[in-house]
Coordinates of C-alpha atoms and ligand atoms in Angstrom, one line a residue:
X1 CA -40.7 28.9 28.1
X2 CA -37.9 29.6 30.6
X3 CA -38.1 30.9 34.1
X4 CA -35.2 33.1 35.3
X5 CA -34.9 33.0 39.1
X6 CA -33.7 36.0 41.1
X7 CA -29.9 35.9 41.9
X8 CA -30.7 35.4 45.6
X9 CA -33.7 33.1 45.2
X10 CA -34.0 30.6 48.1
X11 CA -34.0 26.8 47.5
X12 CA -37.7 26.7 48.7
X13 CA -38.6 29.3 46.0
X14 CA -37.0 27.1 43.3
X15 CA -38.9 24.1 44.7
X16 CA -42.1 26.2 44.4
X17 CA -41.4 26.6 40.7
X18 CA -40.5 23.0 39.9
X19 CA -43.5 21.7 41.9
X20 CA -45.9 23.9 39.8
X21 CA -44.2 22.6 36.7
X22 CA -44.7 19.0 37.6
X23 CA -48.3 19.6 38.8
X24 CA -49.0 20.9 35.3
X25 CA -47.5 17.6 33.8
X26 CA -44.6 19.6 32.3
X27 CA -40.9 18.9 32.6
X28 CA -38.4 21.2 34.4
X29 CA -34.8 21.5 33.3
X30 CA -32.9 23.3 36.1
X31 CA -29.7 25.0 35.1
X32 CA -27.7 26.3 38.1
X33 CA -25.1 28.8 37.1
X34 CA -22.6 30.7 39.3
X35 CA -24.9 33.8 39.4
X36 CA -28.4 32.6 38.9
X37 CA -30.6 29.6 38.3
X38 CA -32.7 29.2 35.2
X39 CA -35.5 26.7 34.7
X40 CA -36.4 25.6 31.2
X41 CA -40.0 24.3 31.0
X42 CA -40.2 21.6 28.4
X43 CA -43.6 20.9 26.8
X44 CA -45.2 24.2 27.6
X45 CA -47.1 26.0 24.8
X46 CA -45.2 29.3 24.5
X47 CA -48.3 31.4 23.8
X48 CA -50.2 30.6 26.9
X49 CA -50.5 34.0 28.6
X50 CA -52.2 32.5 31.7
X51 CA -49.4 30.0 32.2
X52 CA -46.8 32.8 31.9
X53 CA -48.6 34.8 34.5
X54 CA -49.0 31.9 36.8
X55 CA -45.2 31.4 37.0
X56 CA -44.4 35.1 37.0
X57 CA -46.2 35.6 40.3
X58 CA -44.3 32.9 42.2
X59 CA -41.7 34.0 44.8
X60 CA -38.2 34.1 43.7
X61 CA -39.0 34.5 40.0
X62 CA -37.4 37.4 38.1
X63 CA -38.8 36.8 34.7
X64 CA -40.7 34.3 32.6
X65 CA -39.8 34.3 28.9
X66 CA -41.8 32.6 26.2
X67 CA -39.3 31.2 23.7
X68 CA -40.2 29.7 20.4
X69 CA -36.7 29.0 19.3
X70 CA -35.1 25.6 19.9
X71 CA -32.2 27.2 21.7
X72 CA -33.6 28.8 24.8
X73 CA -31.1 29.4 27.6
X74 CA -28.5 31.0 25.3
X75 CA -31.1 33.1 23.4
X76 CA -31.3 36.9 23.6
X77 CA -34.9 36.4 24.8
X78 CA -33.6 34.6 27.9
X79 CA -31.3 37.4 28.8
X80 CA -31.4 40.9 27.5
X81 CA -28.0 42.0 28.7
X82 CA -24.9 40.6 26.9
X83 CA -23.0 38.0 28.9
X84 CA -19.5 38.9 30.0
X85 CA -17.5 35.8 30.4
X86 CA -14.9 36.5 33.1
X87 CA -11.7 34.4 32.9
X88 CA -9.9 36.1 35.7
X89 CA -9.4 39.7 36.9
X90 CA -8.6 41.8 33.9
X91 CA -9.4 39.1 31.3
X92 CA -12.9 38.7 30.0
X93 CA -14.9 38.2 26.8
X94 CA -17.9 40.4 25.9
X95 CA -17.0 43.6 27.7
X96 CA -15.6 46.8 26.3
X97 CA -12.1 45.4 26.3
X98 CA -11.5 42.7 23.6
X99 CA -10.0 39.4 24.4
X100 CA -7.0 38.3 22.3
X101 CA -5.8 34.7 22.4
X102 CA -2.5 34.1 20.5
X103 CA 0.0 31.3 20.3
X104 CA 1.0 28.3 18.2
X105 CA -1.3 25.7 16.7
X106 CA 0.5 22.9 18.6
X107 CA 2.5 23.0 21.8
X108 CA 5.9 21.8 20.6
X109 CA 8.4 22.7 23.4
X110 CA 8.7 24.9 26.5
X111 CA 11.1 27.1 24.6
X112 CA 8.7 27.6 21.7
X113 CA 6.0 28.6 24.1
X114 CA 8.1 30.9 26.3
X115 CA 9.3 32.8 23.3
X116 CA 5.8 33.1 21.9
X117 CA 4.1 34.0 25.3
X118 CA 6.6 36.7 26.0
X119 CA 6.2 38.3 22.6
X120 CA 2.4 38.1 22.4
X121 CA 2.0 39.4 25.9
X122 CA 4.2 42.4 25.1
X123 CA 2.1 43.1 22.0
X124 CA -1.1 43.1 24.1
X125 CA -2.5 39.5 23.9
X126 CA -4.0 38.4 27.2
X127 CA -4.5 34.7 26.6
X128 CA -2.0 32.1 25.4
X129 CA -3.3 29.5 23.0
X130 CA -1.8 26.1 22.0
X131 CA -2.9 22.6 21.4
X132 CA -1.6 19.8 23.6
X133 CA -4.2 17.4 22.3
X134 CA -4.6 17.9 18.6
X135 CA -7.5 16.8 16.4
X136 CA -5.6 15.8 13.2
X137 CA -7.2 14.7 9.9
X138 CA -4.5 12.0 9.6
X139 CA -3.9 9.5 12.4
X140 CA -0.2 9.7 11.4
X141 CA 0.1 13.4 11.9
X142 CA 1.5 14.9 15.2
X143 CA -1.2 14.4 17.8
X144 CA 0.2 16.7 20.5
X145 CA 2.3 16.4 23.6
X146 CA -0.6 15.6 26.0
X147 CA -0.1 16.4 29.7
X148 CA 3.5 17.5 29.1
X149 CA 2.2 20.1 26.7
X150 CA -0.4 21.3 29.2
X151 CA 2.5 21.8 31.8
X152 CA 4.5 23.8 29.3
X153 CA 1.4 26.0 28.5
X154 CA 0.8 26.7 32.1
X155 CA 4.4 27.5 32.8
X156 CA 4.9 29.8 29.8
X157 CA 1.6 31.6 30.4
X158 CA 2.3 32.2 34.1
X159 CA 5.7 33.5 33.2
X160 CA 4.2 36.0 30.8
X161 CA 1.1 36.9 32.9
X162 CA -1.3 35.3 30.4
X163 CA -4.3 33.1 30.8
X164 CA -4.5 29.8 28.9
X165 CA -6.9 28.4 26.3
X166 CA -6.4 24.8 25.1
X167 CA -8.5 22.2 23.4
X168 CA -10.0 19.2 25.1
X169 CA -10.7 16.4 22.7
X170 CA -12.1 13.6 24.9
X171 CA -14.6 13.6 27.7
X172 CA -12.1 11.4 29.7
X173 CA -9.6 14.3 29.6
X174 CA -11.8 17.1 30.8
X175 CA -10.6 16.8 34.4
X176 CA -6.9 16.6 33.4
X177 CA -7.1 19.6 31.0
X178 CA -9.1 21.6 33.5
X179 CA -6.2 21.3 36.0
X180 CA -4.0 23.3 33.7
X181 CA -6.1 25.6 31.6
X182 CA -8.3 28.6 32.3
X183 CA -10.5 28.1 29.2
X184 CA -11.6 24.7 27.7
X185 CA -11.7 24.8 23.9
X186 CA -14.1 22.6 22.1
X187 CA -12.8 22.2 18.5
X188 CA -14.8 22.5 15.3
X189 CA -14.7 18.7 14.8
X190 CA -16.2 18.2 18.2
X191 CA -18.9 20.8 18.2
X192 CA -21.6 18.1 18.2
X193 CA -19.9 15.7 20.5
X194 CA -22.7 15.8 22.9
X195 CA -21.0 13.7 25.6
X196 CA -18.1 16.1 25.6
X197 CA -20.4 19.1 25.6
X198 CA -22.2 17.8 28.7
X199 CA -18.9 17.0 30.4
X200 CA -17.6 20.6 30.0
X201 CA -21.0 21.8 31.1
X202 CA -20.2 20.4 34.5
X203 CA -16.9 22.3 34.9
X204 CA -16.5 25.7 36.4
X205 CA -14.2 27.0 33.7
X206 CA -15.2 29.0 30.6
X207 CA -15.7 27.1 27.4
X208 CA -14.6 28.3 23.9
X209 CA -17.0 26.7 21.5
X210 CA -15.8 26.6 17.9
X211 CA -18.3 26.5 15.1
X212 CA -18.4 23.1 13.4
X213 CA -16.9 22.7 9.9
X214 CA -20.3 22.5 8.3
X215 CA -22.6 23.7 11.1
X216 CA -25.4 26.1 10.7
X217 CA -25.6 29.0 13.2
X218 CA -28.6 27.3 14.8
X219 CA -26.7 24.0 15.3
X220 CA -23.8 26.0 16.8
X221 CA -26.2 27.7 19.3
X222 CA -27.8 24.3 20.1
X223 CA -24.3 23.0 21.0
X224 CA -23.9 26.0 23.3
X225 CA -27.3 25.2 24.7
X226 CA -26.0 21.7 25.7
X227 CA -23.2 23.3 27.7
X228 CA -25.4 26.0 29.3
X229 CA -28.1 23.5 30.2
X230 CA -25.6 21.3 31.9
X231 CA -24.8 24.2 34.2
X232 CA -21.8 26.0 32.7
X233 CA -23.0 29.4 31.6
X234 CA -19.5 30.8 30.7
X235 CA -19.5 30.1 27.0
X236 CA -17.7 32.0 24.3
X237 CA -18.6 31.2 20.7
X238 CA -15.9 31.2 18.0
X239 CA -16.4 31.6 14.3
X240 CA -13.6 29.7 12.5
X241 CA -14.8 29.3 8.9
X242 CA -17.0 26.7 7.3
X243 CA -16.5 24.3 4.4
X244 CA -16.8 25.9 0.9
X245 CA -16.2 25.0 -2.7
X246 CA -13.4 27.6 -3.2
X247 CA -9.8 26.5 -2.9
X248 CA -8.2 29.9 -2.3
X249 CA -8.9 29.8 1.4
X250 CA -8.9 26.7 3.7
X251 CA -12.4 27.6 5.0
X252 CA -14.9 30.3 4.2
X253 CA -14.7 32.7 7.2
X254 CA -18.3 33.7 7.8
X255 CA -17.9 37.1 9.3
X256 CA -21.6 37.8 8.9
X257 CA -22.2 35.0 11.4
X258 CA -20.8 37.3 14.2
X259 CA -23.6 39.8 14.1
X260 CA -26.1 37.1 13.3
X261 CA -25.1 35.1 16.4
X262 CA -24.9 38.2 18.5
X263 CA -28.5 39.0 17.5
X264 CA -29.6 35.5 18.5
X265 CA -27.6 34.9 21.7
X266 CA -26.4 36.9 24.7
X267 CA -23.0 35.0 24.6
X268 CA -19.8 36.6 23.3
X269 CA -18.6 35.8 19.9
X270 CA -15.0 35.8 18.8
X271 CA -13.2 35.1 15.4
X272 CA -10.4 32.7 14.4
X273 CA -8.9 34.3 11.2
X274 CA -6.1 31.6 11.2
X275 CA -8.3 28.5 10.6
X276 CA -10.8 30.7 8.9
X277 CA -8.5 31.4 6.0
X278 CA -5.5 29.1 6.3
X279 CA -3.4 31.8 4.7
X280 CA -0.9 34.0 6.7
X281 CA -1.4 37.0 4.5
X282 CA -5.2 36.9 5.1
X283 CA -5.0 36.8 8.9
X284 CA -4.5 40.6 9.4
X285 CA -7.2 41.8 7.0
X286 CA -9.7 39.3 8.5
X287 CA -8.8 40.3 12.0
X288 CA -9.3 43.9 11.2
X289 CA -12.7 43.1 9.6
X290 CA -13.8 40.9 12.5
X291 CA -13.2 43.7 15.1
X292 CA -14.7 46.3 12.9
X293 CA -17.7 44.1 12.6
X294 CA -18.2 43.8 16.3
X295 CA -16.5 40.6 17.3
X296 CA -15.7 40.3 21.0
X297 CA -12.1 39.1 20.4
X298 CA -9.8 37.0 18.3
X299 CA -7.8 33.8 18.5
X300 CA -4.8 33.9 16.3
X301 CA -2.0 31.4 15.5
X302 CA 1.5 32.8 16.1
X303 CA 4.8 30.9 15.9
X304 CA 8.4 31.9 16.4
X305 CA 9.4 30.1 13.2
X306 CA 6.3 29.2 11.2
X307 CA 8.3 27.3 8.6
X308 CA 9.3 24.8 11.2
X309 CA 5.9 24.5 12.9
X310 CA 4.6 20.9 13.5
X311 CA 1.2 22.1 12.3
X312 CA -0.5 25.0 10.6
X313 CA 2.7 26.9 9.8
X314 CA 1.3 28.4 6.6
X315 CA -1.4 30.2 8.5
X316 CA 0.7 31.2 11.5
X317 CA 1.9 34.8 12.0
X318 CA 5.5 35.5 13.1
X319 CA 6.1 37.2 16.4
X320 CA 6.8 40.6 14.7
X321 CA 3.8 40.4 12.4
X322 CA 1.5 39.7 15.4
X323 CA 2.8 42.8 17.1
X324 CA 2.2 44.8 13.9
X325 CA -1.3 43.4 13.7
X326 CA -2.1 44.4 17.3
X327 CA -1.0 48.0 16.5
X328 CA -3.2 48.1 13.4
X329 CA -6.1 46.8 15.4
X330 CA -6.1 49.5 18.1
X331 CA -7.6 52.3 16.0
X332 CA -10.2 49.9 14.6
X333 CA -11.2 48.7 18.0
X334 CA -11.4 52.4 19.1
X335 CA -13.6 53.3 16.2
X336 CA -16.2 50.7 17.2
X337 CA -16.1 51.6 20.9
X338 CA -13.8 48.8 22.1
X339 CA -10.3 48.7 23.5
X340 CA -7.5 46.1 23.2
X341 CA -5.5 45.0 26.2
X342 CA -2.5 47.3 26.6
X343 CA 0.9 46.4 25.1
X344 CA 3.2 45.9 28.1
X345 CA 6.4 47.0 26.4
X346 CA 7.8 48.0 23.1
X347 CA 6.6 45.6 20.4
X348 CA 8.7 42.4 20.3
Ligands
PEP401 C1 -7.3 24.9 16.9 O1 -7.7 26.0 17.2 O2 -6.3 24.4 17.4 C2 -8.2 24.1 16.0 C3 -7.8 22.8 15.8 O3 -9.2 24.7 15.5 P1 -10.5 24.1 14.8 O4 -11.1 23.2 15.8 O5 -11.3 25.4 14.6 O6 -10.1 23.4 13.5
MN402 MN1 -4.2 25.0 14.0

């Protein structure tokens, strides 16, 4: 079961809850978020009505929720309202306005990022993406520019009024990457890197958690549970396709996972149609389908010259094709009660 404390609960009230838990020979898992504290009770039988009532009457307790699923804190049962992950004023995931992250697969140069940032901001994206630390299948492939790339990202994003999302590969780099980015991306290959999940759980920056290459939805939510339980409640889930037997697409974009996950968790869920398909021509149709199906946003690879990209050129949109996609997305978003961030000038 989990115990949700009132937003203004006093430390003594939290002590009252944890003392009762230990007197019952159960274990408390305290998760302190920016807004509220949640206590997971480990070892409690979920159907014990009297136990639930005992906790419910303690001072400072807002709700006691019996949870039978293995993921608890991120479950819908733990929180009936949808979580809105606020990145900064005007940029959030999970509200009426969709979040759109766009940019190259890899950070290659300042010029590449400035060109991209200006164009995607004009078209209405609100977050610049780009990898400075790249998880590559081959150790001989381009591994990213590291800290220099983080500096380019920050500079280009600030110049265009965008927030930044970038991947952190290694627990030892979490502090470094956090200095430059607004959102920490955990890549598909690291979804079950529990040390890394715990590390980003201790940071006060939103986490974008990609679904693992062969992860079930439950495993993905358990990964989110790690981050949440470590104290970081600002988590955005990202469906990016899973391994399949068919060679026509790089991965099998599991769009059904979006409403499935939204039914199981209060966290926002976005879609990556670029890694999800690996094919430029499929990015627009899958983006439209994702938004029509209720996704809370998109992360799309965009490059000024995809043919010359260091990585993932074949799935990258050009600057004009990204603008065109944004215009096609607007009526679809509207039809499902959502809005896209405003385009700031004529499409680039
Ligand atoms: C990326 O978005 O840069 C990336 C490497 O994606 P994934 O982890 O989903 O493969
Ligand atoms: Mn990529």
